[in-house]
Coordinates of C-alpha atoms in Angstrom, one line a residue:
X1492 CA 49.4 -67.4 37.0
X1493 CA 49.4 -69.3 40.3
X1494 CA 53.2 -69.5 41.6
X1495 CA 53.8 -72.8 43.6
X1496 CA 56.9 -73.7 45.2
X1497 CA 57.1 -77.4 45.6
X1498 CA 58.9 -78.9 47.9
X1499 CA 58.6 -83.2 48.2
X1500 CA 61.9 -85.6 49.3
X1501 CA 61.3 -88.4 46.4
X1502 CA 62.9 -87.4 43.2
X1503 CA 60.6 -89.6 41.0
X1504 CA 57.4 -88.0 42.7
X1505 CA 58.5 -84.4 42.4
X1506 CA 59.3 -85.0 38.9
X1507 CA 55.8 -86.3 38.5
X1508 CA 54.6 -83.6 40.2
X1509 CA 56.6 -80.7 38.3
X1510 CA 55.3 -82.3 35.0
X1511 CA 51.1 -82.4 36.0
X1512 CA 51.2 -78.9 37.6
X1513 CA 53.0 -77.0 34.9
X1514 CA 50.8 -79.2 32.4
X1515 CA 47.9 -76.5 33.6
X1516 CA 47.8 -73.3 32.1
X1517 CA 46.8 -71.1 35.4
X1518 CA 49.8 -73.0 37.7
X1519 CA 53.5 -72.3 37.2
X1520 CA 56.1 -74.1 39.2
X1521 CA 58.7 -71.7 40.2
X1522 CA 60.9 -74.2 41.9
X1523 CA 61.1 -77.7 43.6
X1524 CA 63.3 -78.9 46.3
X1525 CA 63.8 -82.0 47.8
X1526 CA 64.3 -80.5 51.1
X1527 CA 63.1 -77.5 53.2
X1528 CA 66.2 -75.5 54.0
X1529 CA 66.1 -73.7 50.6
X1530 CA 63.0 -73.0 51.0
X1531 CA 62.5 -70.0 53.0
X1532 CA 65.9 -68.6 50.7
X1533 CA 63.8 -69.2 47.5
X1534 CA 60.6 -67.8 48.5
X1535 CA 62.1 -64.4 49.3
X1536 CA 63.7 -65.0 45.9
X1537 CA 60.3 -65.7 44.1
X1538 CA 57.8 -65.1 46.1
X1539 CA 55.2 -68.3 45.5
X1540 CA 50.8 -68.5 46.1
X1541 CA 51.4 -71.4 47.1
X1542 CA 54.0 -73.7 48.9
X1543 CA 53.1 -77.4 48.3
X1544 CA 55.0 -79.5 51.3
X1545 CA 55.6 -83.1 51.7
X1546 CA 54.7 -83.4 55.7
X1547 CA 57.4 -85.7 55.8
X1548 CA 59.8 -82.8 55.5
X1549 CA 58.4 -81.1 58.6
X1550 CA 59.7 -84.1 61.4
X1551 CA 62.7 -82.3 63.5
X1552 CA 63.7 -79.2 62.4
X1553 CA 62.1 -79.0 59.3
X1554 CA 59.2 -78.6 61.5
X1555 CA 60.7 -75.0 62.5
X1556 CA 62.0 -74.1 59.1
X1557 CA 58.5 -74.9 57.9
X1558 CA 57.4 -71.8 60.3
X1559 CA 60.2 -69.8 59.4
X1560 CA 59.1 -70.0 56.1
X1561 CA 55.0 -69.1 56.6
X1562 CA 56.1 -66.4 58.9
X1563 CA 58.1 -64.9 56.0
X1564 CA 55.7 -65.4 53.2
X1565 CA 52.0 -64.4 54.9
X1566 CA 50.5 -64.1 51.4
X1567 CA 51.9 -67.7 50.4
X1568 CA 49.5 -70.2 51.0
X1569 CA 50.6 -73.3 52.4
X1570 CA 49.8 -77.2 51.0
X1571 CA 51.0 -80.4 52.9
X1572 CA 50.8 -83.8 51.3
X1573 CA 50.2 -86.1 53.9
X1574 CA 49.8 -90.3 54.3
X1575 CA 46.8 -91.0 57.1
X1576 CA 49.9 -92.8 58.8
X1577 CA 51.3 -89.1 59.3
X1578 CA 48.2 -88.1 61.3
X1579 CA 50.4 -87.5 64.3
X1580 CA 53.1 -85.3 62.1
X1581 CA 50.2 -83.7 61.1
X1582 CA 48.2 -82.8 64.4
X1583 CA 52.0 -81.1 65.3
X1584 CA 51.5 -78.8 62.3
X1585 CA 48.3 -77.9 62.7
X1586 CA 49.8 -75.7 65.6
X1587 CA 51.1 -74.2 62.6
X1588 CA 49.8 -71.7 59.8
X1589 CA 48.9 -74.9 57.8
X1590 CA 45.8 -73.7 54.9
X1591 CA 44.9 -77.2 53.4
X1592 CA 46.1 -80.7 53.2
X1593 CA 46.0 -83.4 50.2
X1594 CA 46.3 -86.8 50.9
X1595 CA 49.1 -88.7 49.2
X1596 CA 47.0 -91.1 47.7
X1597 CA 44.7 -88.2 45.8
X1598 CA 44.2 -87.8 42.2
X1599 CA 46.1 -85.4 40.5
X1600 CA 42.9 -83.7 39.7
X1601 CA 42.4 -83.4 43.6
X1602 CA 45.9 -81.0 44.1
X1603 CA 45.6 -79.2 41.3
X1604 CA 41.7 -78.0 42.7
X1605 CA 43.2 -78.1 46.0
X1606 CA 45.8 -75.4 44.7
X1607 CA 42.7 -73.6 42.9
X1608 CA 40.9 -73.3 46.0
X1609 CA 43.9 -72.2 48.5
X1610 CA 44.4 -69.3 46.5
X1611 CA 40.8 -68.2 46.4
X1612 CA 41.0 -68.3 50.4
X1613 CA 39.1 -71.2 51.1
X1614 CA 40.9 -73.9 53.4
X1615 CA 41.3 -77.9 52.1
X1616 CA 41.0 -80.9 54.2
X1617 CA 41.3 -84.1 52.7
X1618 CA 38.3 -86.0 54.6
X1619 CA 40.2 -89.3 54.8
X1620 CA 43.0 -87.5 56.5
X1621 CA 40.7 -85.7 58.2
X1622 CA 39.5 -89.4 60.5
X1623 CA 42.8 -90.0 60.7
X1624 CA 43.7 -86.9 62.7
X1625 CA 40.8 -87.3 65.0
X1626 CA 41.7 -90.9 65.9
X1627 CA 45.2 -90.2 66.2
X1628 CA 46.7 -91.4 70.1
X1629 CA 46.9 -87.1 71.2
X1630 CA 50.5 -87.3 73.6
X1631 CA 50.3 -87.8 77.0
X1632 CA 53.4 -86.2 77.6
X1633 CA 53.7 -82.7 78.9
X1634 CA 56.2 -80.5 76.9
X1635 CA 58.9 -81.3 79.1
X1636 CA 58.7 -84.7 79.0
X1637 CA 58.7 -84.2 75.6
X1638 CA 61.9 -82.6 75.7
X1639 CA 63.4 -85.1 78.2
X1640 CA 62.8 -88.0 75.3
X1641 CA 63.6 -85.9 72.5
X1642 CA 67.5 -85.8 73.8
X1643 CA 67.3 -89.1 75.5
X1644 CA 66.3 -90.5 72.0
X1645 CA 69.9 -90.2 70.8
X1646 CA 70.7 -93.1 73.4
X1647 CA 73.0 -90.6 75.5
X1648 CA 73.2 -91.4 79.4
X1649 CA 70.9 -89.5 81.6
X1650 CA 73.9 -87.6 82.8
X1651 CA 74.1 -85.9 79.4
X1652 CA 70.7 -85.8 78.8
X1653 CA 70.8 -83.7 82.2
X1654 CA 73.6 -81.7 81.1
X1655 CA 71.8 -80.8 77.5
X1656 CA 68.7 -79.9 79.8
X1657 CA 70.1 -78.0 82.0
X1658 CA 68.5 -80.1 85.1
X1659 CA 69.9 -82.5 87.8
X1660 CA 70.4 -86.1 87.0
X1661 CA 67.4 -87.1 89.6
X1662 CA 65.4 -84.9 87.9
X1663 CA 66.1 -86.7 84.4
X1664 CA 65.2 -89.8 86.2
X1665 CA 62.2 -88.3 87.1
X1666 CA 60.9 -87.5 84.0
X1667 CA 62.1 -91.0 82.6
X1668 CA 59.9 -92.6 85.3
X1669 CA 57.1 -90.4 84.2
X1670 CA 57.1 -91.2 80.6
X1671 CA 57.7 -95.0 81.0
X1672 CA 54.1 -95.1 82.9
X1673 CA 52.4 -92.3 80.8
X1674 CA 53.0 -94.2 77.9
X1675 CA 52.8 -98.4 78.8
X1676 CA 56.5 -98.1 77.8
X1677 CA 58.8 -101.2 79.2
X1678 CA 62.1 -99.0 78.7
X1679 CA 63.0 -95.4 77.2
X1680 CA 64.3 -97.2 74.0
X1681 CA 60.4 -98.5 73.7
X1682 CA 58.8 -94.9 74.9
X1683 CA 61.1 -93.5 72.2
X1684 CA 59.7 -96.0 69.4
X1685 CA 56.2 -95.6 70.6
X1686 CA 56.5 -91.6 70.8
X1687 CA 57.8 -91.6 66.9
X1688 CA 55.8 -93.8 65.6
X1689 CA 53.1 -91.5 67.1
X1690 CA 54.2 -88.2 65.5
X1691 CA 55.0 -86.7 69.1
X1692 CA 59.1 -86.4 68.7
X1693 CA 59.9 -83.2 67.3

């Protein structure tokens, strides 16, 4: 039996989901989440073949609990289900031990030989999604800017942004500057719009 943990944020879809994988009589779902932070807790519980991931789940920190979770679980092969609008989310976790990717517009059909083939060794790539991560806008921004935009996105002062950053104020300012003409941006509340719509914002 193939062990799959399944982890996907919409209720409806994971029910879905539970139902068509357990339907086959070589995959077993050993449990589904709606969110990551279980995860790497239930894999050490169950060990799975295969973790099937909503990419959704990885933006902010799930994007770290994601690698806690692959670093703990080498054998476990890892699935994300991804929308071509994700392409920028999805170019992030390709830094990542990432071993295929379905798109979420697939036939069922298409996961469940996806699965079939993870756990033979061979890697999946959805070719749709595949375009879309070679078209994707790559960031401009260096990983400090990065950083700068990621605190300045909860609308805090440059002050505290500083403070959080451990840099000087003119320095923030610096980097602000930087971004605004890196990225066309009119104001850091655009750069900050622009930058998440793009997958960039950890």
């Amino acid at each position: 039996m193939i062990r799959i943990l399944l982890i996907e944020p919409m209720n409806l879809l994971r029910g879905a989901l539970v139902a068509t994988l357990s339907a086959e009589e070589d995959l077993e779902v050993i449990a589904d989440l709606g969110t990551l932070d279980q995860a790497p807790d239930m894999a050490r519980a169950v060990p799975p073949d295969v973790a099937v991931v909503n990419i959704a789940l990885l933006a902010g920190a799930g994007l770290s609990t994601f690698a806690r979770l692959t670093a703990e679980q080498p054998d476990c092969a890892t699935l994300l289900l991804a929308g071509p609008e994700e392409s920028g989310l999805l170019n992030r976790a390709l830094d990542l031990r990432i071993d295929g990717v379905v798109g979420t517009q697939a036939a069922p059909c298409e996961l469940i030989r996806g699965i079939r083939r993870l756990v033979r060794g061979e890697r999946v790539i959805d070719a749709s999604l595949a375009v879309a991560m070679v078209t994707a806008p790559r960031s401009p921004l260096s990983r400090r800017e990065l950083n700068v935009l990621s605190v300045a996105a909860s609308g805090v002062p440059s002050t505290e942004v500083a403070a959080e950053l451990h840099l000087s104020a003119g320095t923030v300012r610096n980097y602000i500057s930087a971004i605004l003409r890196k990225t066309g941006a009119r104001n850091r509340l655009e750069a900050v719009r622009l930058a998440e719509g793009a997958g960039w914002l950890q």
